[in-house]
Coordinates of C-alpha atoms (C1' of nucleotides) in Angstrom, one line a residue:
Chain A
M9 CA 123.4 128.0 -12.2
R10 CA 121.0 129.0 -15.1
Y11 CA 118.5 131.7 -13.6
S12 CA 115.8 130.0 -15.5
E13 CA 115.9 127.4 -13.4
M14 CA 116.6 128.9 -10.4
F15 CA 114.0 129.0 -7.5
L16 CA 114.5 133.0 -7.2
P17 CA 111.4 134.9 -6.3
T18 CA 112.2 138.8 -6.4
G19 CA 109.8 141.2 -5.6
R20 CA 109.7 145.0 -6.3
E21 CA 107.4 146.1 -3.9
V22 CA 108.6 146.8 -0.1
P23 CA 107.0 143.9 2.0
S24 CA 104.1 145.8 4.0
D25 CA 105.0 144.0 7.3
A26 CA 109.3 144.7 7.1
E27 CA 110.5 147.9 8.9
L28 CA 114.2 147.2 8.7
I29 CA 116.0 147.6 5.1
S30 CA 117.9 144.6 5.6
H31 CA 114.3 142.6 6.4
Q32 CA 113.0 144.1 3.2
L33 CA 116.0 143.8 1.1
M34 CA 116.0 139.4 2.4
I35 CA 112.4 139.4 1.2
R36 CA 112.8 141.2 -1.9
A37 CA 115.9 139.6 -3.2
G38 CA 114.2 135.8 -2.6
L39 CA 116.7 134.7 0.3
M40 CA 114.0 133.9 2.8
R41 CA 110.1 134.0 3.8
K42 CA 108.4 133.8 6.8
L43 CA 106.3 130.9 7.8
T44 CA 104.9 132.5 10.9
S45 CA 105.7 134.8 13.8
G46 CA 109.8 134.9 14.1
V47 CA 109.9 131.8 12.1
Y48 CA 111.5 131.8 8.4
S49 CA 112.2 129.7 5.6
Y50 CA 115.3 130.4 3.4
L51 CA 115.0 130.0 0.2
P52 CA 117.8 128.6 -2.0
L53 CA 120.1 132.0 -2.3
G54 CA 119.6 132.8 0.9
Y55 CA 120.7 129.4 2.3
R56 CA 123.6 129.8 0.0
V57 CA 124.6 132.9 1.7
I58 CA 123.9 130.9 5.3
R59 CA 126.5 128.3 4.3
K60 CA 129.0 130.7 3.1
F61 CA 128.9 132.4 6.5
E62 CA 129.0 128.9 8.3
Q63 CA 132.1 127.7 6.2
I64 CA 133.8 130.6 7.4
V65 CA 132.7 130.1 10.9
R66 CA 133.9 126.3 10.6
E67 CA 137.4 127.3 9.1
E68 CA 137.9 129.8 12.3
M69 CA 136.7 127.6 14.9
N70 CA 138.5 124.6 13.1
R71 CA 141.4 126.9 13.3
A72 CA 140.9 127.6 16.8
G73 CA 141.4 123.9 17.8
A74 CA 137.4 123.5 18.4
Q75 CA 136.1 120.7 17.4
E76 CA 132.5 120.6 16.0
L77 CA 129.5 118.2 17.1
F78 CA 125.7 118.0 16.9
L79 CA 123.7 118.3 19.8
P80 CA 119.8 117.5 20.3
M81 CA 117.3 120.0 20.0
V82 CA 114.8 118.2 22.0
Q83 CA 116.1 118.0 25.2
P84 CA 114.5 116.6 28.5
A85 CA 113.3 118.6 31.7
E86 CA 115.4 116.7 33.7
L87 CA 118.9 118.7 32.8
W88 CA 117.5 121.9 32.8
Q89 CA 116.2 121.0 36.6
E90 CA 119.5 120.2 37.6
S91 CA 121.0 123.8 36.4
G92 CA 118.2 125.4 38.1
R93 CA 117.4 126.9 34.6
W94 CA 113.9 124.8 34.3
V95 CA 112.8 127.5 37.1
H96 CA 114.7 130.5 36.1
Y97 CA 114.7 130.4 32.2
G98 CA 110.9 131.6 31.8
K99 CA 108.9 131.6 29.0
E100 CA 111.4 131.5 26.6
L101 CA 112.1 128.3 27.0
L102 CA 109.5 126.6 24.9
R103 CA 107.9 123.3 27.1
F104 CA 106.4 120.9 25.9
R105 CA 105.4 116.8 27.0
D106 CA 105.7 113.7 25.0
R107 CA 103.5 110.8 24.5
H108 CA 104.7 109.3 27.6
D109 CA 104.1 112.7 29.4
R110 CA 107.6 113.3 30.1
E111 CA 108.5 117.2 30.1
C112 CA 110.7 118.2 27.4
C113 CA 112.0 121.5 26.3
L114 CA 113.2 122.7 22.6
G115 CA 116.8 124.1 23.0
P116 CA 117.4 128.0 23.3
T117 CA 121.1 126.9 24.5
H118 CA 122.8 123.9 25.1
E119 CA 124.7 124.5 28.3
E120 CA 123.4 121.6 30.0
V121 CA 123.2 119.3 27.1
I122 CA 127.1 119.7 26.3
T123 CA 127.9 119.6 30.1
D124 CA 126.3 116.4 30.5
L125 CA 128.1 114.9 27.6
V126 CA 131.2 116.0 29.0
R127 CA 131.0 115.1 32.5
N128 CA 129.9 111.3 31.2
E129 CA 132.9 110.9 28.8
I130 CA 135.9 113.3 30.4
K131 CA 137.1 112.1 33.5
S132 CA 140.7 113.3 33.8
Y133 CA 143.2 116.3 33.3
R134 CA 144.6 114.2 30.4
Q135 CA 141.5 114.7 28.1
L136 CA 141.4 118.6 29.1
P137 CA 141.0 121.8 27.6
R138 CA 138.4 120.8 25.1
N139 CA 136.6 122.9 23.0
L140 CA 133.6 121.4 21.6
Y141 CA 130.8 123.3 19.0
Q142 CA 127.9 123.0 17.0
I143 CA 126.2 125.1 14.1
Q144 CA 122.3 124.4 15.2
T145 CA 119.0 125.5 15.2
K146 CA 117.9 127.3 18.7
F147 CA 114.5 128.1 19.5
R148 CA 113.7 130.8 22.0
D149 CA 110.0 131.8 22.5
E150 CA 110.8 135.6 22.0
I151 CA 108.2 138.0 23.8
R152 CA 108.2 139.9 20.5
P153 CA 109.8 138.6 17.4
R154 CA 110.8 141.6 15.0
F155 CA 112.8 142.6 12.3
G156 CA 112.8 139.5 10.2
V157 CA 115.4 136.9 11.1
M158 CA 117.6 139.8 13.2
R159 CA 114.9 138.8 16.2
C160 CA 113.3 135.8 15.8
R161 CA 112.2 132.7 17.4
E162 CA 113.6 130.1 15.3
F163 CA 117.3 130.8 14.2
G164 CA 120.7 129.1 13.6
M165 CA 123.5 129.8 15.9
K166 CA 127.2 128.7 16.2
D167 CA 127.7 127.7 20.0
A168 CA 131.0 126.3 21.2
Y169 CA 131.6 125.4 24.9
S170 CA 135.2 125.1 26.4
F171 CA 136.0 123.0 29.4
D172 CA 139.7 123.8 31.2
M173 CA 141.4 122.7 34.3
D174 CA 141.3 125.6 36.1
E175 CA 140.8 129.6 35.5
A176 CA 144.4 130.3 34.1
G177 CA 143.4 127.7 31.3
S178 CA 139.7 129.0 30.8
E179 CA 141.0 132.5 30.0
I180 CA 143.6 131.1 27.4
S181 CA 140.5 129.2 25.8
Y182 CA 138.4 132.6 26.3
R183 CA 141.0 134.7 24.4
K184 CA 141.3 131.8 21.4
M185 CA 137.8 132.1 20.8
F186 CA 138.0 136.2 21.1
D187 CA 140.7 136.2 18.5
A188 CA 138.7 133.7 16.3
Y189 CA 135.4 136.1 16.4
Q190 CA 137.7 138.9 15.4
R191 CA 139.0 137.0 12.2
I192 CA 135.4 135.7 11.8
F193 CA 133.6 139.2 11.3
T194 CA 137.0 140.4 9.6
R195 CA 136.9 138.0 7.2
C196 CA 133.0 138.9 6.5
G197 CA 134.1 142.2 5.6
L198 CA 132.1 144.0 8.6
N199 CA 132.7 146.8 10.6
F200 CA 132.5 145.8 14.0
R201 CA 133.9 146.3 17.8
P202 CA 133.6 143.8 20.3
V203 CA 132.5 145.7 23.6
E204 CA 132.5 144.4 27.6
A205 CA 129.0 143.0 28.2
D206 CA 126.7 142.0 30.9
S207 CA 126.8 138.2 30.9
G208 CA 122.9 138.4 31.5
S209 CA 120.7 135.1 32.4
I210 CA 123.2 132.4 31.1
G211 CA 125.5 133.6 34.0
G212 CA 129.1 133.8 34.4
K213 CA 132.2 136.5 35.4
Y214 CA 132.6 138.1 32.6
S215 CA 131.9 138.6 28.5
H216 CA 132.5 140.7 25.6
E217 CA 129.9 141.3 22.5
F218 CA 130.7 141.8 19.2
M219 CA 129.0 144.4 17.7
V220 CA 128.1 145.1 13.7
M221 CA 127.8 148.8 13.8
A222 CA 124.5 149.9 12.6
D223 CA 122.2 153.0 13.4
S224 CA 119.3 150.6 13.0
G225 CA 121.0 148.3 15.8
E226 CA 118.9 147.5 19.1
D227 CA 122.1 147.5 21.1
A228 CA 123.4 150.9 22.3
I229 CA 127.2 150.9 23.1
C230 CA 129.7 153.4 24.3
Y231 CA 133.7 153.7 23.2
C232 CA 136.4 155.8 24.0
G233 CA 137.8 158.0 21.4
A234 CA 141.5 157.6 23.0
C235 CA 142.0 154.1 24.6
N236 CA 140.1 150.7 23.3
Y237 CA 137.7 150.3 25.9
A238 CA 134.1 149.7 24.6
A239 CA 131.0 148.7 26.1
N240 CA 127.2 147.9 26.1
L241 CA 125.5 150.7 27.7
D242 CA 124.2 148.1 30.2
K243 CA 127.3 147.3 31.2
A244 CA 129.4 150.7 30.8
E245 CA 131.2 151.6 34.3
I246 CA 131.6 155.1 35.5
S247 CA 134.4 155.7 38.0
R248 CA 133.8 156.8 41.4
P249 CA 134.5 160.4 41.9
A250 CA 137.6 161.3 43.3
E251 CA 136.7 163.9 46.1
N252 CA 134.2 162.9 49.4
G253 CA 131.9 165.6 49.0
P254 CA 132.1 169.6 49.5
A255 CA 133.1 170.5 53.0
C256 CA 130.0 172.8 53.7
V257 CA 128.0 173.3 56.5
T258 CA 124.6 171.9 55.9
P259 CA 121.6 173.6 58.0
P260 CA 119.4 171.4 59.8
I261 CA 116.5 169.4 57.9
E262 CA 113.6 171.1 57.0
E263 CA 110.2 169.4 56.1
V264 CA 108.1 171.4 53.5
N265 CA 104.5 171.1 52.3
T266 CA 104.9 169.9 48.4
P267 CA 100.7 168.9 47.8
G268 CA 100.9 167.0 44.9
V269 CA 104.5 167.3 43.6
R270 CA 106.0 163.9 42.8
T271 CA 108.5 163.9 40.1
I272 CA 111.9 165.4 39.8
D273 CA 110.5 168.1 37.6
E274 CA 107.3 169.1 39.6
V275 CA 109.8 169.6 42.7
C276 CA 112.3 171.6 40.8
G277 CA 109.5 173.8 40.0
F278 CA 107.9 173.7 43.2
L279 CA 111.1 174.3 45.2
G280 CA 113.0 176.3 42.8
V281 CA 115.9 174.0 43.1
V282 CA 117.9 172.1 40.1
P283 CA 117.5 168.5 39.6
E284 CA 121.0 167.9 40.8
A285 CA 120.3 169.1 44.1
V286 CA 117.5 166.6 44.1
V287 CA 118.0 162.8 44.9
K288 CA 115.7 160.4 43.6
T289 CA 114.5 157.7 46.1
L290 CA 113.8 154.3 43.7
I291 CA 111.9 151.4 45.8
F292 CA 112.8 147.8 43.9
S293 CA 111.9 144.3 44.6
A294 CA 114.7 142.2 44.6
D295 CA 113.6 138.7 44.6
G296 CA 110.7 140.3 46.8
T297 CA 112.7 142.2 49.4
P298 CA 112.4 145.9 49.2
V299 CA 115.7 147.9 48.6
A300 CA 116.1 151.7 48.4
V301 CA 118.2 153.0 45.4
L302 CA 119.4 156.5 45.7
I303 CA 120.8 158.6 43.0
R304 CA 121.2 162.2 41.8
G305 CA 117.8 163.6 40.5
D306 CA 118.9 164.2 37.2
Q307 CA 120.3 160.8 36.5
E308 CA 118.9 157.4 35.6
V309 CA 119.6 154.0 37.6
N310 CA 120.6 151.1 35.5
E311 CA 118.6 148.3 36.9
I312 CA 121.2 145.9 35.5
K313 CA 123.9 147.4 37.7
V314 CA 121.5 147.1 40.6
K315 CA 121.0 143.7 40.0
N316 CA 124.1 142.7 39.6
F317 CA 125.3 144.3 42.5
L318 CA 122.5 142.6 44.6
G319 CA 122.9 139.3 43.1
C320 CA 119.4 138.8 42.9
D321 CA 117.2 136.9 40.4
L322 CA 114.5 138.9 40.1
L323 CA 114.5 143.1 40.5
E324 CA 111.9 144.9 39.2
L325 CA 110.2 148.5 40.4
A326 CA 108.2 148.0 43.9
D327 CA 104.4 148.0 43.4
D328 CA 102.5 150.5 45.4
A329 CA 101.8 148.4 48.4
M330 CA 105.7 147.5 48.9
I331 CA 105.9 151.3 48.7
R332 CA 103.7 152.1 51.2
K333 CA 104.9 149.7 53.6
V334 CA 108.2 151.1 53.4
T335 CA 107.8 154.5 53.3
G336 CA 104.5 154.8 55.1
S337 CA 103.2 157.0 52.1
P338 CA 102.0 156.8 48.2
R339 CA 104.2 156.6 45.6
G340 CA 106.0 159.8 44.8
F341 CA 107.2 161.0 48.2
A342 CA 109.8 158.4 48.9
G343 CA 113.0 159.2 50.7
A344 CA 116.1 157.5 52.5
V345 CA 115.5 159.0 56.0
G346 CA 113.4 156.7 58.3
I347 CA 112.8 154.4 55.4
K348 CA 112.1 150.6 56.3
A349 CA 114.5 149.1 53.4
R350 CA 118.1 148.4 52.9
I351 CA 119.7 151.6 51.5
I352 CA 122.2 151.7 48.5
A353 CA 123.6 154.6 46.7
D354 CA 125.1 155.6 43.7
Y355 CA 128.2 157.2 43.3
S356 CA 126.8 160.5 42.6
L357 CA 125.3 160.6 46.5
L358 CA 129.0 160.6 47.8
V359 CA 129.3 164.3 46.6
M360 CA 125.9 165.2 47.8
A361 CA 126.0 167.2 51.1
D362 CA 122.8 169.2 51.2
C363 CA 120.2 167.7 49.3
V364 CA 116.2 167.7 48.5
M365 CA 114.5 164.1 48.8
G366 CA 110.8 162.9 49.7
A367 CA 109.6 162.7 53.0
N368 CA 108.3 159.5 53.5
R369 CA 105.2 161.5 54.0
E370 CA 102.6 162.0 51.7
D371 CA 102.5 165.8 50.1
F372 CA 106.0 166.6 52.2
H373 CA 109.6 166.9 50.9
L374 CA 112.9 167.6 53.0
L375 CA 115.4 170.4 52.5
H376 CA 119.0 170.2 53.8
V377 CA 119.4 166.3 54.0
K378 CA 123.2 165.0 54.2
P379 CA 123.9 161.8 53.9
G380 CA 125.8 160.1 56.8
R381 CA 124.0 162.7 59.2
D382 CA 120.6 162.2 58.6
F383 CA 120.6 158.5 57.3
L384 CA 123.4 155.5 56.4
I385 CA 124.1 154.3 53.2
A386 CA 124.7 150.8 53.2
D387 CA 126.6 150.9 50.1
H388 CA 128.0 153.1 47.4
A389 CA 128.2 151.6 44.2
D390 CA 127.9 152.3 40.2
L391 CA 124.2 151.9 39.8
R392 CA 123.4 154.2 37.0
V393 CA 123.3 154.6 33.3
V394 CA 126.5 156.3 31.5
R395 CA 125.9 159.5 29.4
E396 CA 128.0 161.4 26.9
S397 CA 129.4 163.9 29.1
D398 CA 130.9 160.8 31.6
P399 CA 134.7 160.2 31.0
C400 CA 136.1 157.1 29.7
P401 CA 136.6 155.0 33.1
R402 CA 140.0 153.8 31.9
C403 CA 141.6 156.7 30.4
G404 CA 139.4 159.7 31.2
A405 CA 139.0 160.9 27.7
E406 CA 135.8 161.6 26.2
I407 CA 133.2 158.8 25.3
R408 CA 131.4 158.3 22.4
F409 CA 127.9 156.6 21.5
A410 CA 126.9 154.0 19.0
R411 CA 124.4 151.6 18.4
G412 CA 125.2 148.0 17.3
I413 CA 123.6 144.4 16.2
E414 CA 124.8 142.0 18.4
V415 CA 126.2 139.1 16.2
G416 CA 128.5 137.3 18.7
H417 CA 129.0 136.7 22.5
V418 CA 131.7 135.3 24.4
F419 CA 131.2 134.5 27.9
K420 CA 133.4 133.2 30.8
L421 CA 131.1 130.7 32.5
G422 CA 133.3 130.0 35.6
T423 CA 131.9 126.9 37.1
K424 CA 128.4 127.8 37.0
Y425 CA 126.8 124.8 35.4
S426 CA 130.1 122.4 36.0
K427 CA 129.4 122.7 39.9
A428 CA 125.6 122.3 39.4
M429 CA 125.7 119.5 37.3
R430 CA 128.9 117.9 39.0
A431 CA 131.0 118.1 35.6
A432 CA 134.7 117.0 37.3
Y433 CA 137.9 115.3 36.6
L434 CA 141.0 114.0 38.5
D435 CA 143.6 116.4 38.5
R436 CA 147.6 114.7 38.7
E437 CA 147.4 114.3 42.3
G438 CA 144.1 112.4 42.0
H439 CA 141.9 114.8 43.5
E440 CA 138.0 115.7 42.0
R441 CA 138.2 119.1 40.3
T442 CA 135.4 121.1 39.1
M443 CA 135.8 122.2 35.3
V444 CA 136.0 125.9 34.4
M445 CA 133.9 126.5 31.2
G446 CA 133.0 129.1 28.7
C447 CA 130.7 129.5 26.3
Y448 CA 130.7 131.1 22.8
G449 CA 127.6 132.2 20.4
I450 CA 127.7 133.4 16.8
G451 CA 123.9 134.2 15.6
I452 CA 124.1 133.3 11.8
G453 CA 121.1 134.8 10.4
R454 CA 121.7 137.6 12.5
T455 CA 125.1 137.9 11.1
V456 CA 123.9 138.0 7.7
A457 CA 121.2 140.3 8.3
A458 CA 123.5 142.5 9.9
A459 CA 125.8 142.5 6.9
V460 CA 122.9 143.3 4.3
E461 CA 122.1 146.3 6.9
Q462 CA 125.6 147.3 6.6
N463 CA 125.8 147.0 2.8
H464 CA 123.4 147.9 0.6
D465 CA 122.3 150.8 -1.7
A466 CA 119.1 152.0 -3.2
D467 CA 119.2 149.4 -5.6
G468 CA 119.7 146.3 -3.2
I469 CA 122.0 144.4 -1.6
I470 CA 125.9 144.6 -2.0
W471 CA 127.2 141.3 -0.8
P472 CA 130.9 141.2 0.6
L473 CA 132.6 138.7 -1.8
P474 CA 133.2 136.0 1.0
L475 CA 129.2 136.1 1.6
A476 CA 128.0 136.5 -1.5
P477 CA 125.7 133.3 -2.8
Y478 CA 127.4 133.7 -6.1
P479 CA 130.4 135.9 -6.9
V480 CA 129.7 136.3 -10.8
I481 CA 126.4 136.7 -12.7
I482 CA 126.4 136.9 -16.5
T483 CA 123.8 138.9 -18.6
P484 CA 123.6 138.5 -22.1
V485 CA 121.3 141.5 -22.8
N486 CA 119.3 139.4 -25.3
V487 CA 118.8 135.7 -24.9
N488 CA 117.5 135.7 -28.5
E489 CA 120.4 136.9 -30.4
K490 CA 122.2 133.5 -31.2
A491 CA 126.0 134.8 -31.3
L492 CA 125.8 137.0 -28.3
F493 CA 123.7 134.2 -26.1
S494 CA 126.3 131.6 -27.0
A495 CA 129.4 133.8 -26.3
A496 CA 127.8 134.0 -22.8
E497 CA 127.0 130.3 -22.7
D498 CA 130.7 130.1 -23.4
L499 CA 131.8 132.0 -20.6
Y500 CA 129.6 130.4 -18.3
N501 CA 131.0 126.8 -19.3
A502 CA 134.4 128.1 -19.0
L503 CA 133.9 129.5 -15.5
E504 CA 132.0 126.2 -14.3
A505 CA 134.6 124.3 -15.4
N506 CA 137.1 126.3 -13.5
G507 CA 135.0 125.5 -10.3
M508 CA 133.0 128.9 -10.0
E509 CA 129.5 129.6 -8.7
V510 CA 128.1 131.8 -11.5
I511 CA 124.6 132.5 -12.6
L512 CA 123.9 133.1 -16.1
D513 CA 120.9 134.8 -16.5
D514 CA 119.0 133.4 -19.5
R515 CA 115.6 134.5 -19.3
D516 CA 114.0 136.1 -22.2
E517 CA 113.6 139.6 -20.5
R518 CA 114.7 142.5 -21.4
A519 CA 118.1 144.0 -20.3
G520 CA 116.7 146.6 -17.5
V521 CA 115.0 143.6 -15.8
K522 CA 118.2 141.7 -15.5
F523 CA 119.8 144.4 -14.4
K524 CA 117.7 145.3 -11.7
D525 CA 117.6 141.6 -10.3
A526 CA 121.4 141.4 -10.4
D527 CA 122.0 144.6 -8.4
L528 CA 119.2 143.6 -5.9
I529 CA 120.3 140.1 -4.9
G530 CA 124.0 141.9 -4.8
I531 CA 126.0 139.7 -7.0
P532 CA 129.6 141.6 -6.5
Y533 CA 130.6 140.9 -10.0
R534 CA 128.3 141.2 -13.4
V535 CA 129.5 140.4 -16.7
T536 CA 127.2 142.2 -19.5
V537 CA 127.3 140.6 -22.7
G538 CA 126.2 142.9 -25.4
P539 CA 126.1 143.8 -29.4
R540 CA 128.0 146.7 -29.1
R541 CA 130.6 145.2 -26.6
L542 CA 130.8 141.9 -28.5
A543 CA 131.2 143.6 -31.9
E544 CA 134.5 144.7 -30.6
G545 CA 135.2 141.4 -29.4
K546 CA 134.8 142.5 -25.5
M547 CA 132.6 142.0 -22.6
E548 CA 131.8 144.3 -19.7
I549 CA 132.6 143.4 -16.2
K550 CA 130.5 145.6 -13.8
T551 CA 131.5 145.9 -9.8
R552 CA 128.4 146.2 -7.7
R553 CA 129.9 148.0 -5.3
S554 CA 131.7 150.8 -6.7
G555 CA 129.9 150.9 -10.2
E556 CA 132.7 150.6 -11.9
V557 CA 133.0 149.4 -15.3
I558 CA 135.5 147.9 -17.4
A559 CA 135.6 146.5 -21.0
L560 CA 137.9 143.1 -21.6
P561 CA 138.5 141.0 -24.6
V562 CA 136.5 138.0 -24.4
S563 CA 139.3 135.5 -24.2
E564 CA 140.5 137.4 -21.1
V565 CA 137.4 137.6 -19.0
A566 CA 137.4 133.8 -17.4
A567 CA 140.8 134.4 -16.1
F568 CA 140.3 138.0 -14.7
L569 CA 137.1 136.8 -12.7
K570 CA 138.9 133.8 -11.6
D571 CA 141.4 136.5 -10.1
L572 CA 139.1 138.6 -8.8
V573 CA 136.9 135.9 -6.8
L574 CA 140.3 134.1 -5.6
R575 CA 142.4 136.7 -4.6
T576 CA 140.2 137.4 -1.5
Chain B
rC14 C1' 101.2 140.8 28.8
rG15 C1' 99.8 146.3 28.6
rG16 C1' 99.2 150.1 24.7
rG17 C1' 98.3 151.3 19.2
rG18 C1' 97.8 149.7 13.8
rC19 C1' 96.3 146.1 10.1
rG20 C1' 93.7 141.4 7.7
rU21 C1' 90.2 142.2 0.5
rA22 C1' 94.1 137.9 -5.9
rG23 C1' 101.3 135.9 -5.3
rC24 C1' 102.6 141.3 -3.8
rG25 C1' 101.4 146.7 -2.5
rC26 C1' 96.6 149.1 -1.8
rA27 C1' 91.1 151.0 -2.9
rG28 C1' 86.1 150.1 -1.4
rC29 C1' 84.0 149.8 4.4
rC30 C1' 81.5 156.3 7.5
rC31 C1' 76.6 155.7 4.2
rG32 C1' 74.8 147.5 3.7
rG33 C1' 72.7 145.9 -2.6
rU34 C1' 77.8 144.7 -9.2
rA35 C1' 84.7 142.8 -5.5
rG36 C1' 88.4 147.0 -8.1
rC37 C1' 93.1 149.3 -9.1
rG38 C1' 98.6 148.8 -9.9
rC39 C1' 102.5 145.3 -10.3
rG40 C1' 103.1 140.2 -11.3
rC41 C1' 101.0 135.5 -13.5
rC42 C1' 99.0 133.2 -19.0
rU43 C1' 98.5 133.5 -24.8
rG44 C1' 99.9 136.2 -29.2
rC45 C1' 102.6 140.1 -31.8
rU46 C1' 105.7 144.0 -31.6
rU47 C1' 110.1 145.2 -28.8
rU48 C1' 115.1 144.2 -26.6
rG49 C1' 122.1 148.0 -22.8
rG50 C1' 118.5 149.7 -16.6
rG51 C1' 111.6 146.9 -14.2
rA52 C1' 108.7 147.8 -22.6
rG53 C1' 104.0 148.3 -25.9
rC54 C1' 99.6 146.7 -27.9
rA55 C1' 95.6 142.9 -27.7
rG56 C1' 93.6 139.1 -24.9
rG57 C1' 92.9 136.1 -20.7
rA58 C1' 93.0 133.4 -15.6
rU59 C1' 93.1 134.0 -10.1
rG60 C1' 89.4 136.1 -4.4
rU61 C1' 85.5 130.7 1.0
rC62 C1' 86.8 139.8 1.5
rG63 C1' 91.3 136.2 8.1
rA64 C1' 87.6 132.4 10.6
rG65 C1' 82.8 132.4 13.7
rU66 C1' 78.2 134.2 15.3
rG67 C1' 74.3 137.8 15.0
rU68 C1' 71.2 142.2 13.0
rU69 C1' 69.0 142.5 7.9
rC70 C1' 65.0 140.7 2.1
rA71 C1' 70.5 141.8 1.5
rA72 C1' 77.1 142.2 5.0
rA73 C1' 83.7 143.3 2.4
rU74 C1' 80.9 147.2 4.7
rC75 C1' 77.1 147.4 10.9
rA76 C1' 77.6 144.3 15.5
rC77 C1' 80.1 140.8 19.1
rU78 C1' 83.9 137.1 19.8
rC79 C1' 87.9 134.6 18.0
rC80 C1' 92.5 133.8 15.4
rG81 C1' 96.5 136.0 12.6
rC82 C1' 100.4 139.9 11.6
rC83 C1' 102.7 144.3 12.5
rC84 C1' 104.5 148.6 15.6
rC85 C1' 105.8 150.9 21.0
rG86 C1' 107.8 148.8 26.4
rA87 C1' 110.2 144.3 29.6
rC88 C1' 114.7 139.7 26.7
rC89 C1' 119.0 138.3 23.6
rA90 C1' 122.8 135.3 19.2

RNA sequence: CGGGGCGUAGCGCAGCCCGGUAGCGCGCCUGCUUUGGGAGCAGGAUGUCGAGUGUUCAAAUCACUCCGCCCCGACCA
């Protein structure tokens, strides 16, 4: 393509509303433009990158035995009512009514539609397993879109759904997708890591997220330096302590006056104790029922773990009214002794035998409280947020923290949707059985943004070759020098004849301008056609990533480039 | 939704406190010179100052309302 004919608006100014470097560069390099909050247009150059990535995704999905289809974006409310998500999905689901006043929504994901399709068409074990996928636009009315295409409302996603006869089959399907994802992100040249994850509102048994490592990533992950354990911080497990508490003699409970002392810090300062000796009592509302969660004073409750442990739909910190109801006191003095709520405790309580906690009485705390003696704990569980000092739950080695961008997620759904929507088949014996499902997503635009986040320098984007919109740009230094320009054109024609995607920067601009633009848009190889080298019968090839320059005889350039580009 | 910030030319911004003339840099158009890392000179075009209402002889500037965008918290590919 001739640059002069391209729709490629580049800019030298950093857009004022872009925070992340990938967002800034994607705007400056003319890859995309914002239409409205969380909604973006891809320009020709950006769309090329998108299509490159989609092609890699397609190839690997097909290789893994999945089949591509295309599902509707507009979906009827009935399906969502059937799965139960019409109520549970919340405001992210964009709902509207058509002219007949029928309730509809824009698909934020497609479990309902695919399950409906499959249950209508697949009736026999002979037709299983199946894995169906699509690359489609999703709409999620995000609370707060940000970071450009990284977290937007309308976005492209590859979503795949597997249907198996049983759990064992589903495990195999899951593994295939896991492996396909490894290949996809490896082919893109990304530094990534699969981590164990919480399955969130999509539901299901367990899942892995694929994280592109980036300090700017929204997700915190931890991983083990010794074994291959890695998990989202929300999910990271903490082992149950080995010992069952110190065998000390705990003095009887003592109630002390602590006027206005509410927080752990204040309690420690007032009573002269360390946070490790204090028990924090948090009152949660689990689907409206109060639950007291106990944890050591220096530690933090992981609400996702609490939610999963309780199996509730909505978990939030209790309001003042509920706190007063179960503790008989205002916020800040809750404790386990005499509380009118179910008590669950983090494992950290197992080894506490003489602790400080709220007295459920305004301006009072208790000393020398012993769990088991002074109150009963219904359940102990892993309920806290991991810390860097925690050992790896698998091998006990040191754990490390990092940040990442979630570009893919694989879920084992079990029978959550197939049961609710009655997706069943007849087995060999003629018995009706429920299909076992899995679902597998990849954020298309987000992966591209993550690639930019991970591959750029002060001059702009550095595309990994497999994602590059064009692998090569030819830059004649002066288009007004006939011999020079026609040498550039000859090379351009030769490469195009070879089926290569190449830009000829035929603009009547100064060389510096063209170099800056070529760097900004991140083309991996730039051929500079200038008078000095051409006088020697040579052209220069500059590698964007390394900055390395080599000069080759004009006659060898085309073959050399073809080799470079096809080698990968 | 709660908290904070911003809206003036295609982009980045100044002007607003203290009301009276809309400005700078980049980009864009024309011409000449220039041509290996964002050229120089000369000339030129471009604005319902986010929208509405009010105060005033007079509003980008003051007041109120609304809208949009961005950032910090609860969601997820």
